[in-house]
Short mmCIF file of C-alpha atoms in Angstrom, two decimals:
data_model
loop_
_atom_site.label_atom_id
_atom_site.label_comp_id
_atom_site.label_asym_id
_atom_site.label_seq_id
_atom_site.Cartn_x
_atom_site.Cartn_y
_atom_site.Cartn_z
CA MET B 23 82.30 75.19 122.99
CA THR B 24 85.25 77.38 122.07
CA GLY B 25 83.36 78.68 119.07
CA GLY B 26 80.42 79.56 121.28
CA LEU B 27 82.60 81.30 123.82
CA HIS B 28 84.36 83.24 121.07
CA PHE B 29 81.02 84.33 119.66
CA SER B 30 79.69 85.45 123.01
CA LYS B 31 82.89 87.37 123.72
CA LEU B 32 82.61 89.27 120.46
CA ASN B 33 78.96 89.79 121.15
CA ARG B 34 79.69 91.51 124.42
CA TYR B 35 81.52 94.29 122.60
CA MET B 36 79.77 94.36 119.28
CA ASP B 37 76.04 94.13 118.95
CA LYS B 38 74.91 93.10 115.53
CA ILE B 39 71.57 94.35 114.25
CA THR B 40 69.77 92.58 111.46
CA SER B 41 66.34 94.22 111.71
CA LYS B 42 65.33 97.66 110.49
CA SER B 43 62.72 97.88 113.23
CA ASN B 44 65.30 97.56 116.01
CA GLU B 45 64.86 100.41 118.52
CA LYS B 46 68.48 101.56 118.14
CA ILE B 47 68.00 101.82 114.38
CA LYS B 48 64.77 103.77 114.73
CA ARG B 49 66.56 106.22 117.01
CA LEU B 50 69.54 106.52 114.65
CA LYS B 51 67.21 107.22 111.71
CA LYS B 52 65.47 109.90 113.72
CA LEU B 53 68.80 111.53 114.61
CA ILE B 54 69.57 111.64 110.88
CA SER B 55 66.24 113.01 109.72
CA ASP B 56 64.82 115.07 112.58
CA ARG B 57 66.43 118.35 113.56
CA ASP B 58 64.34 118.83 116.69
CA PHE B 59 65.09 115.30 117.87
CA ARG B 60 68.82 116.01 117.45
CA ARG B 61 68.53 119.13 119.58
CA LYS B 62 66.49 117.31 122.23
CA CYS B 63 69.01 114.47 122.47
CA GLY B 64 72.09 116.70 122.20
CA LYS B 65 73.46 114.24 119.65
CA PHE B 66 73.76 113.94 115.89
CA ALA B 67 74.83 111.33 113.38
CA VAL B 68 77.62 111.87 110.91
CA GLU B 69 78.75 109.68 108.05
CA GLY B 70 81.91 109.50 105.98
CA VAL B 71 85.53 108.82 106.87
CA ARG B 72 86.72 112.40 106.25
CA ALA B 73 83.90 113.88 108.30
CA LEU B 74 84.99 111.74 111.27
CA ASP B 75 88.57 112.94 111.02
CA GLY B 76 89.45 114.59 114.33
CA LEU B 77 86.36 113.42 116.24
CA PRO B 78 87.79 113.00 119.75
CA ARG B 79 85.20 110.45 120.87
CA ALA B 80 82.01 109.01 119.40
CA ASP B 81 79.08 108.15 121.63
CA GLU B 82 78.50 105.22 119.34
CA LEU B 83 79.78 103.89 116.05
CA PHE B 84 77.58 102.05 113.57
CA VAL B 85 79.55 99.97 111.10
CA ARG B 86 78.34 98.05 108.08
CA GLU B 87 79.09 94.35 108.26
CA GLY B 88 82.52 93.68 106.77
CA VAL B 89 83.77 97.27 107.20
CA LYS B 90 86.75 97.91 109.50
CA THR B 91 85.81 99.84 112.62
CA PRO B 92 87.63 103.21 112.53
CA GLY B 93 90.15 103.90 115.29
CA ILE B 94 88.01 106.44 117.10
CA PRO B 95 87.33 106.03 120.83
CA ALA B 96 83.66 105.14 121.12
CA GLY B 97 81.11 104.36 123.81
CA GLY B 98 80.00 101.38 121.76
CA VAL B 99 80.27 99.76 118.37
CA THR B 100 77.25 98.28 116.61
CA VAL B 101 77.52 96.22 113.47
CA LEU B 102 74.63 96.52 111.01
CA ASP B 103 74.00 93.99 108.30
CA LYS B 104 74.12 95.41 104.80
CA LYS B 105 70.40 95.91 104.28
CA VAL B 106 69.94 97.63 107.65
CA PHE B 107 72.94 99.90 107.08
CA ASP B 108 71.78 100.86 103.59
CA ALA B 109 68.31 101.66 104.93
CA VAL B 110 69.82 104.07 107.44
CA SER B 111 72.64 105.62 105.39
CA SER B 112 71.94 108.93 103.67
CA THR B 113 74.95 108.63 101.36
CA GLU B 114 75.01 107.14 97.89
CA ASN B 115 78.48 105.64 98.06
CA SER B 116 78.70 105.12 101.78
CA GLN B 117 82.00 104.11 103.32
CA GLY B 118 80.06 102.07 105.85
CA VAL B 119 80.59 104.05 109.04
CA ILE B 120 78.18 106.31 110.93
CA ALA B 121 79.15 107.98 114.21
CA VAL B 122 76.82 109.42 116.80
CA ALA B 123 78.51 112.40 118.45
CA PRO B 124 77.60 115.09 120.96
CA LEU B 125 75.81 118.09 119.45
CA VAL B 126 76.93 121.30 121.13
CA ILE B 127 75.49 124.71 120.28
CA ASN B 128 76.68 127.68 122.28
CA GLY B 129 74.72 130.83 123.01
CA PHE B 130 75.96 134.12 121.59
CA LYS B 131 77.16 135.15 125.05
CA THR B 132 80.14 132.80 124.60
CA VAL B 133 81.46 134.93 121.71
CA SER B 134 84.68 136.66 122.74
CA LYS B 135 85.65 140.11 121.49
CA ASP B 136 89.19 138.79 121.07
CA GLY B 137 88.40 136.03 118.60
CA ARG B 138 87.66 135.59 114.92
CA TYR B 139 84.20 134.37 114.04
CA LEU B 140 82.11 133.77 110.98
CA LEU B 141 78.43 134.74 111.00
CA LEU B 142 76.22 133.02 108.45
CA ASP B 143 73.03 134.67 107.27
CA GLY B 144 70.56 132.71 105.16
CA ILE B 145 72.93 129.89 104.18
CA SER B 146 70.27 127.34 103.31
CA ASP B 147 72.23 124.84 101.21
CA PRO B 148 73.63 122.04 103.40
CA GLY B 149 76.64 121.46 101.12
CA ASN B 150 77.60 125.13 101.34
CA MET B 151 77.08 125.08 105.13
CA GLY B 152 79.40 122.10 105.56
CA THR B 153 82.04 123.45 103.18
CA ILE B 154 82.00 126.80 104.99
CA ILE B 155 82.52 125.10 108.37
CA ARG B 156 85.40 123.07 106.93
CA THR B 157 86.97 126.24 105.54
CA ALA B 158 86.45 128.20 108.77
CA CYS B 159 88.25 125.44 110.66
CA ALA B 160 91.09 125.44 108.10
CA PHE B 161 91.59 129.18 108.67
CA ASP B 162 91.52 128.98 112.46
CA ILE B 163 88.15 130.62 112.96
CA ARG B 164 87.02 130.12 116.54
CA GLY B 165 83.32 129.80 115.93
CA VAL B 166 80.63 129.74 113.27
CA ILE B 167 77.59 131.77 114.30
CA LEU B 168 74.26 130.70 112.83
CA GLY B 169 72.19 133.73 111.91
CA PRO B 170 68.67 133.81 110.47
CA GLY B 171 67.62 131.31 107.80
CA CYS B 172 70.53 128.89 108.11
CA VAL B 173 70.28 125.16 107.51
CA ASP B 174 71.21 122.95 110.46
CA PRO B 175 74.98 122.25 110.31
CA PHE B 176 74.28 118.94 112.06
CA SER B 177 72.05 117.72 109.21
CA PRO B 178 73.58 114.73 107.37
CA LYS B 179 74.71 116.54 104.21
CA ALA B 180 76.14 119.53 106.06
CA ALA B 181 77.92 117.41 108.66
CA ARG B 182 79.47 115.25 105.95
CA ALA B 183 80.61 118.25 103.89
CA SER B 184 82.18 119.80 107.00
CA GLY B 185 84.99 117.25 106.65
CA GLY B 186 85.65 117.18 110.39
CA GLY B 187 85.34 120.96 110.74
CA LEU B 188 82.60 120.49 113.33
CA TRP B 189 85.21 119.15 115.78
CA GLY B 190 87.39 122.22 115.35
CA VAL B 191 85.04 125.20 115.45
CA GLU B 192 82.40 126.19 117.96
CA VAL B 193 78.84 126.35 116.66
CA ILE B 194 76.98 129.33 118.06
CA GLU B 195 73.39 130.41 117.66
CA LEU B 196 72.43 134.04 117.20
CA LYS B 197 68.91 134.45 118.48
CA ASN B 198 68.74 138.23 118.24
CA PRO B 199 70.86 140.40 115.88
CA GLU B 200 70.99 143.05 118.61
CA GLU B 201 73.43 140.82 120.46
CA LEU B 202 76.01 141.79 117.83
CA SER B 203 76.12 145.32 119.21
CA GLY B 204 79.59 146.23 120.50
CA HIS B 205 81.32 143.65 118.29
CA LYS B 206 83.38 144.38 115.18
CA VAL B 207 81.09 142.99 112.50
CA VAL B 208 82.51 142.98 108.96
CA GLY B 209 79.98 142.25 106.26
CA ALA B 210 80.63 140.81 102.83
CA ASP B 211 78.71 143.32 100.78
CA ILE B 212 78.73 144.64 97.22
CA LYS B 213 78.95 148.18 98.62
CA GLY B 214 82.05 147.32 100.65
CA THR B 215 85.71 148.32 100.33
CA PRO B 216 87.51 146.23 97.69
CA ILE B 217 89.27 143.42 99.51
CA TYR B 218 92.75 144.53 98.39
CA GLU B 219 92.23 147.86 100.17
CA PHE B 220 90.50 146.41 103.22
CA GLU B 221 92.32 146.17 106.55
CA TRP B 222 91.12 143.36 108.72
CA PRO B 223 90.86 144.11 112.41
CA PRO B 224 92.73 141.58 114.59
CA SER B 225 89.41 140.26 115.88
CA PHE B 226 86.12 140.27 114.03
CA ILE B 227 82.85 138.65 113.19
CA LEU B 228 82.71 138.22 109.41
CA ALA B 229 79.11 138.15 108.18
CA VAL B 230 78.39 136.29 104.93
CA GLY B 231 74.93 136.17 103.39
CA SER B 232 73.28 134.06 100.77
CA GLU B 233 74.37 134.62 97.19
CA ALA B 234 70.81 135.32 96.09
CA ARG B 235 69.85 137.88 98.69
CA GLY B 236 73.06 139.01 100.41
CA LEU B 237 72.92 140.04 104.05
CA SER B 238 69.51 140.53 105.63
CA PRO B 239 68.49 144.03 106.80
CA ASP B 240 68.76 143.08 110.50
CA ILE B 241 72.38 142.02 110.03
CA LEU B 242 73.28 144.94 107.71
CA LYS B 243 72.28 147.33 110.51
CA THR B 244 74.91 145.85 112.84
CA LEU B 245 77.90 146.13 110.47
CA THR B 246 80.95 148.13 111.54
CA GLY B 247 82.76 147.49 108.23
CA ARG B 248 82.06 146.20 104.73
CA VAL B 249 84.30 144.32 102.33
CA ARG B 250 83.72 143.13 98.79
CA ILE B 251 85.45 140.78 96.39
CA PRO B 252 85.67 142.42 92.97
CA ILE B 253 84.67 140.00 90.23
CA SER B 254 84.19 140.06 86.48
CA LYS B 255 81.10 141.58 84.95
CA ARG B 256 80.59 138.19 83.33
CA MET B 257 79.30 136.79 86.64
CA GLU B 258 76.76 138.23 89.05
CA SER B 259 78.03 136.64 92.23
CA LEU B 260 80.27 134.01 93.76
CA ASN B 261 78.95 130.91 95.48
CA ALA B 262 78.59 131.77 99.20
CA SER B 263 81.16 129.19 100.30
CA ILE B 264 83.70 130.48 97.75
CA ALA B 265 83.16 134.05 98.96
CA ALA B 266 83.58 132.96 102.59
CA GLY B 267 86.72 131.01 101.65
CA ILE B 268 88.36 133.95 99.89
CA LEU B 269 87.52 136.35 102.73
CA LEU B 270 88.76 134.00 105.46
CA PHE B 271 91.91 133.32 103.46
CA ASP B 272 92.55 137.03 103.04
CA ALA B 273 91.99 137.68 106.75
CA SER B 274 94.31 134.79 107.63
CA LEU B 275 97.20 136.22 105.61
CA GLN B 276 98.20 138.51 108.47
CA VAL B 277 98.68 135.45 110.65
CA ASN B 278 100.26 133.28 107.96
CA LYS B 279 102.83 135.89 107.05
CA SER B 280 104.11 136.02 110.62
CA PRO B 281 107.50 134.33 111.15
CA GLY B 282 107.66 130.67 112.04
CA ARG B 283 104.74 129.56 109.91
CA MET E 27 36.07 131.22 66.41
CA THR E 28 38.26 133.93 67.86
CA GLY E 29 39.11 131.59 70.71
CA GLY E 30 40.08 128.91 68.26
CA LEU E 31 42.25 131.27 66.25
CA HIS E 32 43.90 132.53 69.39
CA PHE E 33 44.62 128.97 70.44
CA SER E 34 46.04 128.02 67.07
CA LYS E 35 48.19 131.14 67.01
CA LEU E 36 49.64 130.33 70.42
CA ASN E 37 50.09 126.79 69.33
CA ARG E 38 52.27 127.82 66.41
CA TYR E 39 54.83 129.20 68.82
CA MET E 40 54.31 127.08 71.87
CA ASP E 41 53.84 123.35 71.67
CA LYS E 42 52.33 121.89 74.78
CA ILE E 43 53.27 118.38 75.78
CA THR E 44 51.08 116.35 78.09
CA SER E 45 52.61 112.90 77.60
CA LYS E 46 55.83 111.55 79.10
CA SER E 47 56.29 109.29 76.09
CA ASN E 48 56.42 112.19 73.62
CA GLU E 49 59.55 111.89 71.45
CA LYS E 50 60.77 115.38 72.40
CA ILE E 51 60.55 114.45 76.08
CA LYS E 52 62.41 111.19 75.55
CA ARG E 53 65.20 113.10 73.82
CA LEU E 54 65.31 115.74 76.57
CA LYS E 55 65.55 113.05 79.24
CA LYS E 56 68.40 111.43 77.37
CA LEU E 57 70.24 114.76 77.10
CA ILE E 58 69.93 115.06 80.88
CA SER E 59 71.02 111.55 81.77
CA ASP E 60 73.36 110.38 79.01
CA ARG E 61 76.81 111.92 78.63
CA ASP E 62 77.57 110.21 75.34
CA PHE E 63 74.24 111.27 73.85
CA ARG E 64 75.02 114.88 74.82
CA ARG E 65 78.37 114.68 73.05
CA LYS E 66 76.82 113.06 69.99
CA CYS E 67 74.13 115.75 69.72
CA GLY E 68 76.42 118.64 70.63
CA LYS E 69 73.73 119.83 73.02
CA PHE E 70 72.98 119.70 76.73
CA ALA E 71 70.12 120.59 79.02
CA VAL E 72 70.45 123.03 81.89
CA GLU E 73 67.97 123.93 84.57
CA GLY E 74 67.67 126.82 86.99
CA VAL E 75 67.23 130.54 86.48
CA ARG E 76 70.74 131.46 87.68
CA ALA E 77 72.36 128.83 85.46
CA LEU E 78 70.66 130.39 82.43
CA ASP E 79 71.92 133.86 83.25
CA GLY E 80 74.02 135.02 80.31
CA LEU E 81 72.99 132.26 77.89
CA PRO E 82 73.06 134.11 74.54
CA ARG E 83 70.56 131.81 72.83
CA ALA E 84 68.83 128.55 73.72
CA ASP E 85 68.14 125.95 71.06
CA GLU E 86 64.93 125.26 72.89
CA LEU E 87 63.24 126.21 76.15
CA PHE E 88 61.03 123.82 78.11
CA VAL E 89 58.76 125.60 80.54
CA ARG E 90 56.43 124.14 83.15
CA GLU E 91 52.80 125.12 82.62
CA GLY E 92 52.10 128.40 84.43
CA VAL E 93 55.75 129.48 84.61
CA LYS E 94 56.78 132.66 82.80
CA THR E 95 59.05 132.00 79.82
CA PRO E 96 62.45 133.61 80.51
CA GLY E 97 63.58 136.37 78.18
CA ILE E 98 66.23 134.35 76.43
CA PRO E 99 66.24 134.15 72.63
CA ALA E 100 65.25 130.58 71.78
CA GLY E 101 64.73 128.42 68.73
CA GLY E 102 61.47 127.24 70.25
CA VAL E 103 59.47 127.18 73.44
CA THR E 104 57.67 124.07 74.62
CA VAL E 105 55.26 124.07 77.52
CA LEU E 106 55.13 120.90 79.62
CA ASP E 107 52.27 120.08 81.90
CA LYS E 108 53.25 119.71 85.54
CA LYS E 109 53.53 115.94 85.64
CA VAL E 110 55.65 115.80 82.48
CA PHE E 111 57.93 118.58 83.69
CA ASP E 112 58.41 116.97 87.07
CA ALA E 113 59.22 113.64 85.42
CA VAL E 114 62.00 115.30 83.43
CA SER E 115 63.40 117.78 85.99
CA SER E 116 66.43 116.71 87.97
CA THR E 117 65.95 119.41 90.60
CA GLU E 118 64.03 119.14 93.84
CA ASN E 119 62.72 122.69 93.93
CA SER E 120 62.68 123.39 90.24
CA GLN E 121 61.98 126.89 88.99
CA GLY E 122 60.19 125.36 86.02
CA VAL E 123 62.60 126.17 83.17
CA ILE E 124 64.96 123.89 81.27
CA ALA E 125 67.06 125.14 78.36
CA VAL E 126 68.72 123.07 75.69
CA ALA E 127 71.94 124.79 74.63
CA PRO E 128 74.90 124.05 72.36
CA LEU E 129 77.61 121.94 73.97
CA VAL E 130 81.05 123.07 72.84
CA ILE E 131 84.27 121.37 73.90
CA ASN E 132 87.50 122.64 72.42
CA GLY E 133 90.63 120.62 71.85
CA PHE E 134 93.78 121.52 73.78
CA LYS E 135 95.30 123.07 70.65
CA THR E 136 93.01 126.08 71.17
CA VAL E 137 94.81 126.94 74.44
CA SER E 138 96.77 130.17 74.04
CA LYS E 139 100.06 130.81 75.80
CA ASP E 140 98.83 134.34 76.50
CA GLY E 141 95.75 133.39 78.51
CA ARG E 142 94.83 132.25 81.99
CA TYR E 143 93.39 128.76 82.26
CA LEU E 144 92.34 126.36 84.96
CA LEU E 145 93.18 122.67 84.59
CA LEU E 146 91.06 120.26 86.63
CA ASP E 147 92.45 116.87 87.59
CA GLY E 148 90.15 114.27 89.14
CA ILE E 149 87.31 116.65 90.05
CA SER E 150 84.58 114.04 90.27
CA ASP E 151 81.91 115.85 92.28
CA PRO E 152 79.47 117.66 89.96
CA GLY E 153 78.71 120.38 92.54
CA ASN E 154 82.41 121.17 92.86
CA MET E 155 82.82 121.11 89.06
CA GLY E 156 80.01 123.63 88.56
CA THR E 157 81.13 125.89 91.40
CA ILE E 158 84.68 125.90 90.01
CA ILE E 159 83.44 126.89 86.54
CA ARG E 160 81.34 129.68 88.06
CA THR E 161 84.37 130.91 90.03
CA ALA E 162 86.69 130.68 87.01
CA CYS E 163 84.26 132.84 85.03
CA ALA E 164 84.05 135.33 87.91
CA PHE E 165 87.83 135.72 87.88
CA ASP E 166 88.11 136.11 84.09
CA ILE E 167 89.68 132.76 83.39
CA ARG E 168 89.60 132.09 79.66
CA GLY E 169 89.07 128.35 79.75
CA VAL E 170 88.58 125.37 82.04
CA ILE E 171 90.60 122.37 80.90
CA LEU E 172 89.24 118.97 81.81
CA GLY E 173 92.06 116.65 82.82
CA PRO E 174 91.84 112.98 83.79
CA GLY E 175 89.00 111.74 86.01
CA CYS E 176 86.73 114.78 85.77
CA VAL E 177 82.96 114.66 85.89
CA ASP E 178 81.16 116.05 82.84
CA PRO E 179 80.58 119.82 83.36
CA PHE E 180 77.48 119.48 81.15
CA SER E 181 75.83 117.00 83.54
CA PRO E 182 72.69 118.46 85.18
CA LYS E 183 74.14 119.11 88.67
CA ALA E 184 77.39 120.58 87.36
CA ALA E 185 75.68 122.77 84.78
CA ARG E 186 73.25 124.09 87.39
CA ALA E 187 76.03 124.81 89.91
CA SER E 188 78.00 126.67 87.23
CA GLY E 189 75.52 129.54 87.62
CA GLY E 190 75.95 130.65 84.01
CA GLY E 191 79.74 130.20 84.07
CA LEU E 192 79.49 127.82 81.12
CA TRP E 193 78.54 130.75 78.89
CA GLY E 194 81.63 132.72 79.95
CA VAL E 195 84.51 130.24 79.89
CA GLU E 196 85.70 127.86 77.21
CA VAL E 197 85.57 124.18 78.07
CA ILE E 198 88.63 122.35 76.82
CA GLU E 199 89.52 118.69 76.90
CA LEU E 200 93.03 117.50 77.66
CA LYS E 201 93.48 114.14 76.02
CA ASN E 202 97.18 113.75 76.68
CA PRO E 203 99.12 115.46 79.52
CA GLU E 204 102.11 115.78 77.16
CA GLU E 205 100.21 118.54 75.37
CA LEU E 206 100.93 120.73 78.42
CA SER E 207 104.60 120.83 77.48
CA GLY E 208 105.80 124.36 76.75
CA HIS E 209 103.03 125.97 78.83
CA LYS E 210 103.43 127.59 82.26
CA VAL E 211 101.64 125.05 84.43
CA VAL E 212 101.25 126.05 88.10
CA GLY E 213 100.10 123.23 90.36
CA ALA E 214 98.23 123.56 93.64
CA ASP E 215 100.42 121.29 95.72
CA ILE E 216 101.27 120.82 99.39
CA LYS E 217 104.97 121.02 98.48
CA GLY E 218 104.49 124.39 96.75
CA THR E 219 105.57 127.92 97.63
CA PRO E 220 103.23 129.50 100.20
CA ILE E 221 100.73 131.60 98.29
CA TYR E 222 101.80 134.87 99.96
CA GLU E 223 105.32 134.38 98.54
CA PHE E 224 104.20 133.13 95.15
CA GLU E 225 104.45 135.33 92.08
CA TRP E 226 101.88 134.55 89.43
CA PRO E 227 103.08 134.70 85.85
CA PRO E 228 100.89 136.95 83.64
CA SER E 229 99.64 133.86 81.80
CA PHE E 230 99.32 130.37 83.23
CA ILE E 231 97.48 127.11 83.46
CA LEU E 232 96.58 126.55 87.11
CA ALA E 233 96.23 122.83 87.87
CA VAL E 234 93.96 121.82 90.76
CA GLY E 235 93.52 118.20 91.83
CA SER E 236 91.04 116.37 93.95
CA GLU E 237 91.18 117.00 97.67
CA ALA E 238 91.60 113.29 98.40
CA ARG E 239 94.45 112.52 96.04
CA GLY E 240 95.90 115.86 94.89
CA LEU E 241 97.35 116.11 91.40
CA SER E 242 97.93 112.89 89.47
CA PRO E 243 101.51 111.83 88.61
CA ASP E 244 101.05 112.60 84.89
CA ILE E 245 100.06 116.19 85.67
CA LEU E 246 102.68 116.65 88.42
CA LYS E 247 105.38 115.88 85.82
CA THR E 248 104.29 118.83 83.69
CA LEU E 249 104.38 121.52 86.41
CA THR E 250 106.62 124.55 85.98
CA GLY E 251 105.61 125.99 89.38
CA ARG E 252 103.89 124.93 92.59
CA VAL E 253 101.82 126.97 95.00
CA ARG E 254 100.17 126.03 98.29
CA ILE E 255 97.58 127.58 100.57
CA PRO E 256 98.79 127.29 104.17
CA ILE E 257 96.01 126.10 106.45
CA SER E 258 95.58 125.18 110.10
CA LYS E 259 96.79 121.84 111.39
CA ARG E 260 93.20 121.32 112.52
CA MET E 261 92.19 120.51 108.94
CA GLU E 262 93.84 118.21 106.43
CA SER E 263 92.69 119.92 103.27
CA LEU E 264 90.35 122.46 101.72
CA ASN E 265 87.46 121.52 99.48
CA ALA E 266 88.76 121.56 95.88
CA SER E 267 86.44 124.37 94.80
CA ILE E 268 87.47 126.51 97.78
CA ALA E 269 91.16 125.95 96.98
CA ALA E 270 90.54 126.85 93.32
CA GLY E 271 88.60 129.95 94.40
CA ILE E 272 91.36 131.22 96.67
CA LEU E 273 94.07 130.61 94.06
CA LEU E 274 92.12 132.29 91.25
CA PHE E 275 91.31 135.21 93.53
CA ASP E 276 94.95 135.61 94.47
CA ALA E 277 96.04 135.46 90.82
CA SER E 278 93.37 138.02 89.90
CA LEU E 279 94.63 140.56 92.43
CA GLN E 280 97.28 141.80 90.01
CA VAL E 281 94.55 142.70 87.55
CA ASN E 282 92.08 144.05 90.12
CA LYS E 283 94.66 146.35 91.67
CA SER E 284 95.29 148.04 88.36
CA PRO E 285 93.84 151.56 88.06
CA GLY E 286 90.37 152.05 86.70
CA ARG E 287 88.82 148.96 88.21
#
């Protein structure tokens, strides 16, 4: 009887799912694969221990059988047997934990003229998107603004590459480039001032485009300043996330050089 | 008859392969998937138009039927029908061109004390490896030194992400960390001097470790200087390629600020 009681106690807190056709699993899979479903639910799924770092609270944690539940406050914990977990996981070497977390996208109206933001234009590679969000968070950027042609930062690869950055920066959607009017918009552009001569305004929106096409015409029109990173003639361009990293680092130097840091 | 002559003329320069079990295809597949085979042959395969940018000469080009042959000097051009090409290609949205190129790895003895080098320690992600090589080339680094635990830069993903960087930098293998003795080895390390106070020597080997573990003990022992990039408390670390990019950019500033550039 004790064994039975023990089992039922555990069971109250931890559901265990052994079937791939379980409704919870179907929903989790859809959150992973379907952008529109994520938006509709206001939730997304994120995998990987580093990506969960800093998550204040998960709606639900899904843990592979035998894996320690991470110490994140959660609305529920569900244990999946190995074959169910592997059928859901989008990672090759999964660490065995998937969190479902609230998906928040702000409108452009929330952008303050006293903050530092990063505007992404045509960033279509999810790894780059995630790395850029991680870097923006590391350099105290308030929000990442999604311009035209960007991959969903809440897609599995992007969310994982963000390394927890999604809990530190706001995600903002730019529906119309005209909304940028009145803001200080600095564009990374080959026609810009060399970075070592460029003076960053205290607040800005830094616009970074795709490495193949640069900034799109609609965004170029809104720029109030342009900056470029001089590179060797041996290479045509930098990877977009590297360019964003160097620019955000350079802009952060003003803050980092201040006393007490 | 003219048609036949035309065909045979074309055929002299362009073999067309329609079978996956063709010996040339088997060899190409092995170059793509097998690190040891690449080393043995002294050749590797690289895919993607950007990755081929700057390649002085390909040993052989493999082109998907209907795709324009790129203007790279080549020892031969082979046309693959769609199903054969797709069976070989390691890319999801392939541009239809694969080049076989010479694979050159130098020994550490080739490292000059008058050059700037990047030493990678435990960089296991091929995307990071390629991006780092691309960035090193963009900032005029002479060679990328492969330390312990690094993924092969000639693997398909790394080579593609290098964006042509493999044609601009030397690839060097470090077999024994003791070889670093006598060189100026600057390590990216959380205990280092903040980057805005750090003075780069004119020549150096910059050592960058994995974001999870940092530099390995054997490499740490060899450092003659340490530098760190201060970041927000919101984030534990930067992606390794972003950290390398910022450090190489910062080191390059001395050169870029010089007149005439």
